[in-house]
C-alpha cells in the first residue's frame, strides 16, 4: 500500500497535512484510491507499518522524482501562460515544486492557479506583458473551478521570491475582479519600468 502514497494539495487540513498557503491550501498525505485519492488516516499508517514522518518522506521523494521542468508546457494561444502535465493526475501538487522547476526565479515572481487537483496553470512575471496572460488566467480560472468535480481553489497565488501570497479573485456573473496586494502592484510597476528602460536602450 505504501506504493500508493502521494502528496496532494487540498483546500482544508487533513489528519496528515501541512499548511502550504496560509488559510488557503494544504499539502496532504493521500492514498491512490481507484481513479481518485483519499486522505491518509492513522489507521492506514498502522496497516503500512509506517509513521507519519517516514510516509511523508516517501511521498515527497516520489514527488521530487516525478516533477520535471519539461512537464511545464506553453499554452499556444496565450503568450506567457503555461500548464503542467502529470501522469498521476496530481498536477496541482507541482505548485509546491515550481520554485525549483522555474529557477532562476523570474524578476516579478510566479503566479499560479490550481482550480482542481489535476490542473496547474502558471504565468511567469518576467515583463509587464505578463498582465495579458494574467487576465486570461483569471478568466479561465473561474470556469475551470466550476467545471471541476472536486474544485480546489478559484483564487490566484503569487510567489514573490520568498513565499506564496494569495491574490483575491472575485468571480461575479458578468465579470471578474482581481484584487492584487500592494506588493504585487509594486512588482508589476517595477517590471513596467524595466521594460521602458529596455526599450529606451534599444532605441
Coordinates of N, CA and C in Angstrom, one line a residue, residues 18-164:
X18 N 0.2 19.6 6.0 CA 1.0 20.8 6.3 C 0.4 22.0 5.6
X19 N 0.3 23.1 6.2 CA -0.3 24.3 5.5 C 0.8 24.8 4.5
X20 N 0.3 25.1 3.3 CA 1.2 25.5 2.2 C 1.0 27.0 1.9
X21 N -0.3 27.4 1.7 CA -0.6 28.8 1.6 C -1.6 29.2 2.7
X22 N -1.2 30.0 3.5 CA -1.9 30.3 4.8 C -3.4 30.5 4.5
X23 N -4.2 29.7 5.2 CA -5.7 29.8 5.1 C -6.3 29.4 3.8
X24 N -5.5 28.9 2.9 CA -6.0 28.6 1.5 C -5.7 27.1 1.0
X25 N -4.4 26.7 1.1 CA -4.0 25.4 0.6 C -3.2 24.7 1.6
X26 N -3.5 23.3 1.6 CA -2.7 22.5 2.5 C -2.1 21.4 1.6
X27 N -0.9 20.9 2.0 CA -0.3 19.8 1.3 C -0.6 18.6 2.2
X28 N -1.3 17.6 1.6 CA -1.8 16.4 2.4 C -1.2 15.1 1.9
X29 N -1.0 14.2 2.9 CA -0.6 12.8 2.5 C -1.9 12.1 2.1
X30 N -1.9 11.5 0.9 CA -3.1 10.8 0.4 C -2.7 9.4 -0.1
X31 N -3.7 8.6 -0.3 CA -3.5 7.3 -1.0 C -4.3 7.3 -2.3
X32 N -3.7 6.7 -3.3 CA -4.4 6.5 -4.6 C -5.6 5.5 -4.3
X33 N -6.8 5.9 -4.8 CA -7.9 5.1 -4.5 C -8.8 5.0 -5.7
X34 N -8.6 4.0 -6.5 CA -9.3 3.9 -7.8 C -8.8 5.0 -8.7
X35 N -9.7 5.8 -9.2 CA -9.4 6.9 -10.1 C -9.1 8.2 -9.3
X36 N -9.3 8.2 -8.0 CA -9.0 9.4 -7.2 C -8.1 9.1 -6.1
X37 N -8.1 10.0 -5.1 CA -7.3 9.9 -3.9 C -8.1 10.1 -2.7
X38 N -7.6 9.6 -1.6 CA -8.3 9.9 -0.3 C -7.2 10.2 0.8
X39 N -7.6 11.0 1.7 CA -6.6 11.4 2.8 C -6.2 10.2 3.6
X40 N -4.9 10.1 3.9 CA -4.3 9.1 4.8 C -4.8 9.2 6.2
X41 N -5.2 8.1 6.8 CA -5.6 8.1 8.2 C -4.5 7.5 9.1
X42 N -4.6 7.7 10.4 CA -3.6 7.0 11.3 C -3.8 5.5 11.1
X43 N -5.0 4.9 10.8 CA -5.2 3.5 10.7 C -4.4 3.0 9.4
X44 N -4.4 3.8 8.3 CA -3.7 3.5 7.1 C -2.2 3.3 7.4
X45 N -1.7 4.3 8.2 CA -0.2 4.2 8.6 C 0.1 3.0 9.4
X46 N -0.8 2.6 10.3 CA -0.6 1.5 11.1 C -0.6 0.2 10.2
X47 N -1.5 0.1 9.3 CA -1.5 -1.0 8.4 C -0.3 -1.1 7.6
X48 N 0.3 0.0 7.2 CA 1.5 0.0 6.4 C 2.8 -0.1 7.2
X49 N 2.6 -0.1 8.5 CA 3.7 -0.1 9.5 C 4.7 1.1 9.2
X50 N 4.1 2.2 9.1 CA 4.9 3.5 8.8 C 4.4 4.5 9.8
X51 N 5.4 5.4 10.2 CA 5.0 6.6 11.0 C 4.8 7.7 10.0
X52 N 4.1 8.8 10.4 CA 3.8 9.9 9.5 C 5.0 10.5 8.9
X53 N 6.1 10.6 9.6 CA 7.3 11.3 9.1 C 7.9 10.5 7.9
X54 N 8.0 9.1 8.2 CA 8.5 8.3 7.1 C 7.6 8.2 5.9
X55 N 6.3 8.1 6.1 CA 5.4 8.1 5.0 C 5.4 9.4 4.2
X56 N 5.5 10.5 4.9 CA 5.7 11.8 4.2 C 6.9 11.8 3.3
X57 N 8.0 11.4 3.9 CA 9.3 11.4 3.2 C 9.3 10.5 1.9
X58 N 8.6 9.4 2.0 CA 8.4 8.5 0.8 C 7.6 9.2 -0.3
X59 N 6.5 9.8 0.1 CA 5.7 10.5 -0.9 C 6.4 11.8 -1.4
X60 N 7.2 12.4 -0.6 CA 7.9 13.6 -1.0 C 9.0 13.2 -2.0
X61 N 9.7 12.1 -1.8 CA 10.7 11.7 -2.7 C 10.2 11.3 -4.0
X62 N 9.0 10.7 -4.0 CA 8.3 10.3 -5.3 C 7.9 11.6 -6.0
X63 N 7.4 12.6 -5.3 CA 7.0 13.9 -6.0 C 8.2 14.5 -6.6
X64 N 9.4 14.5 -5.9 CA 10.6 15.1 -6.5 C 11.0 14.4 -7.7
X65 N 10.9 13.1 -7.7 CA 11.3 12.3 -8.9 C 10.4 12.5 -10.1
X66 N 9.2 12.8 -9.8 CA 8.2 12.9 -10.9 C 7.8 14.3 -11.3
X67 N 8.6 15.3 -10.8 CA 8.4 16.7 -11.1 C 9.5 17.2 -12.0
X68 N 9.2 17.5 -13.3 CA 10.3 17.9 -14.2 C 10.0 19.2 -14.9
X69 N 11.0 19.9 -15.2 CA 10.8 21.2 -15.9 C 10.1 21.0 -17.2
X70 N 10.3 19.8 -17.9 CA 9.7 19.5 -19.2 C 8.2 19.3 -19.1
X71 N 7.7 19.1 -17.9 CA 6.3 18.9 -17.7 C 5.5 20.2 -17.8
X72 N 6.2 21.3 -17.8 CA 5.6 22.7 -17.9 C 5.5 23.0 -19.4
X73 N 4.3 23.1 -19.9 CA 4.1 23.3 -21.4 C 3.4 24.6 -21.6
X74 N 3.9 25.3 -22.7 CA 3.2 26.6 -23.0 C 1.9 26.4 -23.6
X75 N 0.9 27.4 -23.3 CA -0.4 27.4 -24.0 C -0.2 28.2 -25.3
X76 N -0.4 27.5 -26.4 CA 0.0 28.1 -27.7 C -0.7 29.4 -28.0
X77 N -2.0 29.5 -27.5 CA -2.8 30.7 -27.8 C -2.6 31.9 -26.9
X78 N -1.9 31.7 -25.8 CA -1.7 32.8 -24.8 C -0.2 32.9 -24.5
X79 N 0.5 33.9 -24.9 CA 1.9 34.1 -24.7 C 2.1 34.3 -23.2
X80 N 3.0 33.5 -22.6 CA 3.3 33.7 -21.2 C 2.6 32.8 -20.2
X81 N 1.5 32.1 -20.7 CA 0.7 31.2 -19.9 C 1.2 29.7 -20.1
X82 N 1.4 29.0 -19.1 CA 1.8 27.6 -19.2 C 0.9 26.7 -18.3
X83 N 1.0 25.4 -18.6 CA 0.2 24.4 -17.8 C 1.1 23.2 -17.5
X84 N 0.8 22.5 -16.5 CA 1.7 21.4 -16.1 C 1.0 20.1 -16.4
X85 N 1.7 19.2 -17.1 CA 1.2 17.8 -17.4 C 1.8 16.8 -16.3
X86 N 1.0 16.0 -15.8 CA 1.5 15.0 -14.8 C 0.8 13.7 -15.1
X87 N 1.5 12.6 -15.0 CA 1.0 11.3 -15.2 C 0.1 10.7 -14.1
X88 N 0.2 11.3 -12.9 CA -0.5 10.8 -11.7 C -1.8 11.5 -11.5
X89 N -2.2 12.5 -12.3 CA -3.4 13.2 -12.1 C -3.4 14.3 -11.0
X90 N -2.1 14.5 -10.5 CA -2.0 15.5 -9.4 C -1.1 16.6 -9.8
X91 N -1.4 17.2 -10.9 CA -0.6 18.4 -11.4 C -0.6 19.5 -10.4
X92 N -1.6 19.8 -9.7 CA -1.7 20.9 -8.8 C -0.6 20.8 -7.7
X93 N -0.2 19.6 -7.3 CA 0.8 19.4 -6.3 C 2.1 19.9 -6.7
X94 N 2.4 20.0 -8.1 CA 3.7 20.5 -8.6 C 3.8 22.0 -8.3
X95 N 2.7 22.7 -7.9 CA 2.9 24.1 -7.4 C 3.9 24.2 -6.3
X96 N 4.0 23.1 -5.5 CA 5.0 23.1 -4.4 C 6.4 23.0 -4.9
X97 N 6.6 22.7 -6.2 CA 7.9 22.5 -6.7 C 8.3 23.5 -7.8
X98 N 7.4 24.5 -8.0 CA 7.6 25.5 -9.1 C 8.8 26.3 -8.9
X99 N 9.1 26.6 -7.6 CA 10.3 27.5 -7.4 C 11.6 26.8 -7.8
X100 N 11.6 25.5 -7.8 CA 12.8 24.7 -8.3 C 12.7 24.5 -9.8
X101 N 11.5 24.2 -10.3 CA 11.3 24.0 -11.7 C 11.6 25.2 -12.6
X102 N 11.3 26.4 -12.0 CA 11.5 27.6 -12.7 C 12.7 28.4 -12.3
X103 N 13.6 27.8 -11.6 CA 14.8 28.6 -11.2 C 15.7 28.8 -12.5
X104 N 16.3 30.0 -12.6 CA 16.3 31.1 -11.6 C 14.9 31.8 -11.7
X105 N 14.5 32.4 -10.6 CA 13.2 33.0 -10.4 C 13.0 34.2 -11.4
X106 N 11.9 34.2 -12.1 CA 11.6 35.4 -12.9 C 11.6 36.7 -12.0
X107 N 11.9 37.8 -12.6 CA 12.1 39.1 -11.9 C 10.9 39.4 -11.0
X108 N 9.7 39.2 -11.5 CA 8.5 39.5 -10.8 C 7.9 38.4 -10.0
X109 N 8.5 37.2 -10.1 CA 7.9 36.0 -9.4 C 7.1 35.2 -10.3
X110 N 6.2 34.4 -9.7 CA 5.3 33.5 -10.4 C 3.9 33.6 -10.0
X111 N 2.9 33.5 -10.9 CA 1.5 33.4 -10.4 C 1.0 32.1 -10.9
X112 N 0.3 31.4 -9.9 CA -0.2 30.0 -10.2 C -1.7 29.9 -9.9
X113 N -2.3 29.0 -10.6 CA -3.8 28.8 -10.3 C -3.9 27.2 -10.3
X114 N -4.7 26.8 -9.3 CA -5.0 25.3 -9.1 C -6.5 25.1 -8.9
X115 N -7.2 25.2 -10.1 CA -8.7 25.1 -10.0 C -9.1 23.7 -9.5
X116 N -8.3 22.7 -9.8 CA -8.6 21.3 -9.3 C -7.3 20.5 -9.2
X117 N -7.3 19.3 -8.6 CA -6.1 18.6 -8.3 C -5.3 18.3 -9.6
X118 N -6.0 18.1 -10.7 CA -5.3 17.7 -11.9 C -4.9 18.9 -12.8
X119 N -5.0 20.1 -12.3 CA -4.7 21.3 -13.1 C -3.8 22.3 -12.4
X120 N -2.8 22.7 -13.1 CA -1.9 23.8 -12.6 C -1.5 24.7 -13.7
X121 N -1.9 25.9 -13.6 CA -1.7 26.9 -14.6 C -0.7 28.0 -14.1
X122 N 0.2 28.4 -14.9 CA 1.3 29.2 -14.4 C 1.6 30.4 -15.3
X123 N 1.8 31.6 -14.8 CA 2.3 32.7 -15.5 C 3.6 33.2 -14.9
X124 N 4.7 33.3 -15.6 CA 5.9 33.8 -15.1 C 6.0 35.3 -15.4
X125 N 6.3 36.1 -14.3 CA 6.3 37.5 -14.4 C 7.7 38.0 -14.7
X126 N 8.0 37.9 -16.0 CA 9.4 38.4 -16.5 C 9.3 39.7 -17.2
X127 N 8.1 40.2 -17.5 CA 7.9 41.6 -18.1 C 6.4 42.0 -17.8
X128 N 6.2 43.3 -18.0 CA 4.8 43.8 -17.8 C 3.8 43.2 -18.8
X129 N 4.3 42.6 -19.9 CA 3.4 42.0 -20.8 C 2.7 40.8 -20.2
X130 N 3.2 40.3 -19.1 CA 2.6 39.1 -18.4 C 1.2 39.5 -17.9
X131 N 0.8 40.7 -17.8 CA -0.5 41.2 -17.4 C -1.6 40.6 -18.3
X132 N -1.3 40.5 -19.6 CA -2.3 40.0 -20.5 C -2.6 38.5 -20.2
X133 N -1.5 37.7 -20.0 CA -1.7 36.3 -19.6 C -2.4 36.2 -18.3
X134 N -2.1 37.1 -17.4 CA -2.8 37.0 -16.1 C -4.3 37.2 -16.2
X135 N -4.7 38.1 -17.1 CA -6.1 38.4 -17.3 C -6.8 37.2 -17.9
X136 N -6.1 36.5 -18.8 CA -6.7 35.3 -19.4 C -6.8 34.2 -18.3
X137 N -5.8 34.1 -17.5 CA -5.7 33.1 -16.4 C -6.9 33.3 -15.5
X138 N -7.1 34.6 -15.0 CA -8.2 34.9 -14.1 C -9.5 34.5 -14.7
X139 N -9.7 34.8 -16.0 CA -11.0 34.5 -16.6 C -11.2 33.0 -16.7
X140 N -10.1 32.2 -17.1 CA -10.2 30.8 -17.2 C -10.4 30.1 -15.9
X141 N -9.8 30.7 -14.9 CA -9.8 30.0 -13.5 C -11.2 29.7 -13.0
X142 N -12.1 30.7 -13.1 CA -13.5 30.5 -12.6 C -14.2 29.4 -13.3
X143 N -14.1 29.4 -14.6 CA -14.8 28.4 -15.4 C -14.2 27.0 -15.1
X144 N -12.9 26.9 -15.0 CA -12.3 25.6 -14.7 C -12.7 25.1 -13.3
X145 N -12.7 26.0 -12.3 CA -13.1 25.6 -11.0 C -14.6 25.2 -10.9
X146 N -15.5 25.8 -11.7 CA -16.9 25.5 -11.8 C -17.1 24.1 -12.4
X147 N -16.3 23.8 -13.4 CA -16.4 22.5 -14.1 C -15.8 21.3 -13.4
X148 N -14.9 21.6 -12.4 CA -14.2 20.5 -11.7 C -15.1 19.7 -10.8
X149 N -14.9 18.4 -10.8 CA -15.7 17.6 -10.0 C -15.4 17.8 -8.5
X150 N -14.1 18.1 -8.2 CA -13.7 18.4 -6.9 C -12.8 19.7 -7.0
X151 N -13.5 20.8 -7.0 CA -12.7 22.1 -7.1 C -11.8 22.3 -6.0
X152 N -10.6 22.9 -6.3 CA -9.6 23.1 -5.3 C -9.5 24.6 -4.9
X153 N -9.4 25.5 -5.8 CA -9.4 26.9 -5.5 C -9.7 27.7 -6.7
X154 N -10.5 28.8 -6.5 CA -10.8 29.8 -7.6 C -10.0 31.1 -7.4
X155 N -8.9 31.0 -6.6 CA -8.1 32.2 -6.4 C -6.7 32.0 -7.1
X156 N -6.0 33.1 -7.2 CA -4.7 33.1 -7.8 C -3.6 33.2 -6.6
X157 N -2.4 32.7 -6.9 CA -1.4 32.7 -5.9 C -0.1 33.2 -6.5
X158 N 0.6 34.1 -5.8 CA 1.8 34.7 -6.3 C 3.0 34.4 -5.4
X159 N 4.0 33.9 -6.0 CA 5.3 33.6 -5.3 C 6.2 34.8 -5.5
X160 N 6.4 35.6 -4.5 CA 7.1 36.9 -4.6 C 8.7 36.7 -4.4
X161 N 9.1 35.5 -4.5 CA 10.6 35.2 -4.3 C 10.9 34.7 -2.9
X162 N 9.9 34.8 -2.0 CA 10.1 34.3 -0.6 C 9.0 33.4 -0.1
X163 N 7.7 33.7 -0.5 CA 6.6 33.0 -0.1 C 5.4 33.1 -1.1
X164 N 4.4 32.2 -0.9 CA 3.2 32.3 -1.7 C 2.2 33.2 -1.1

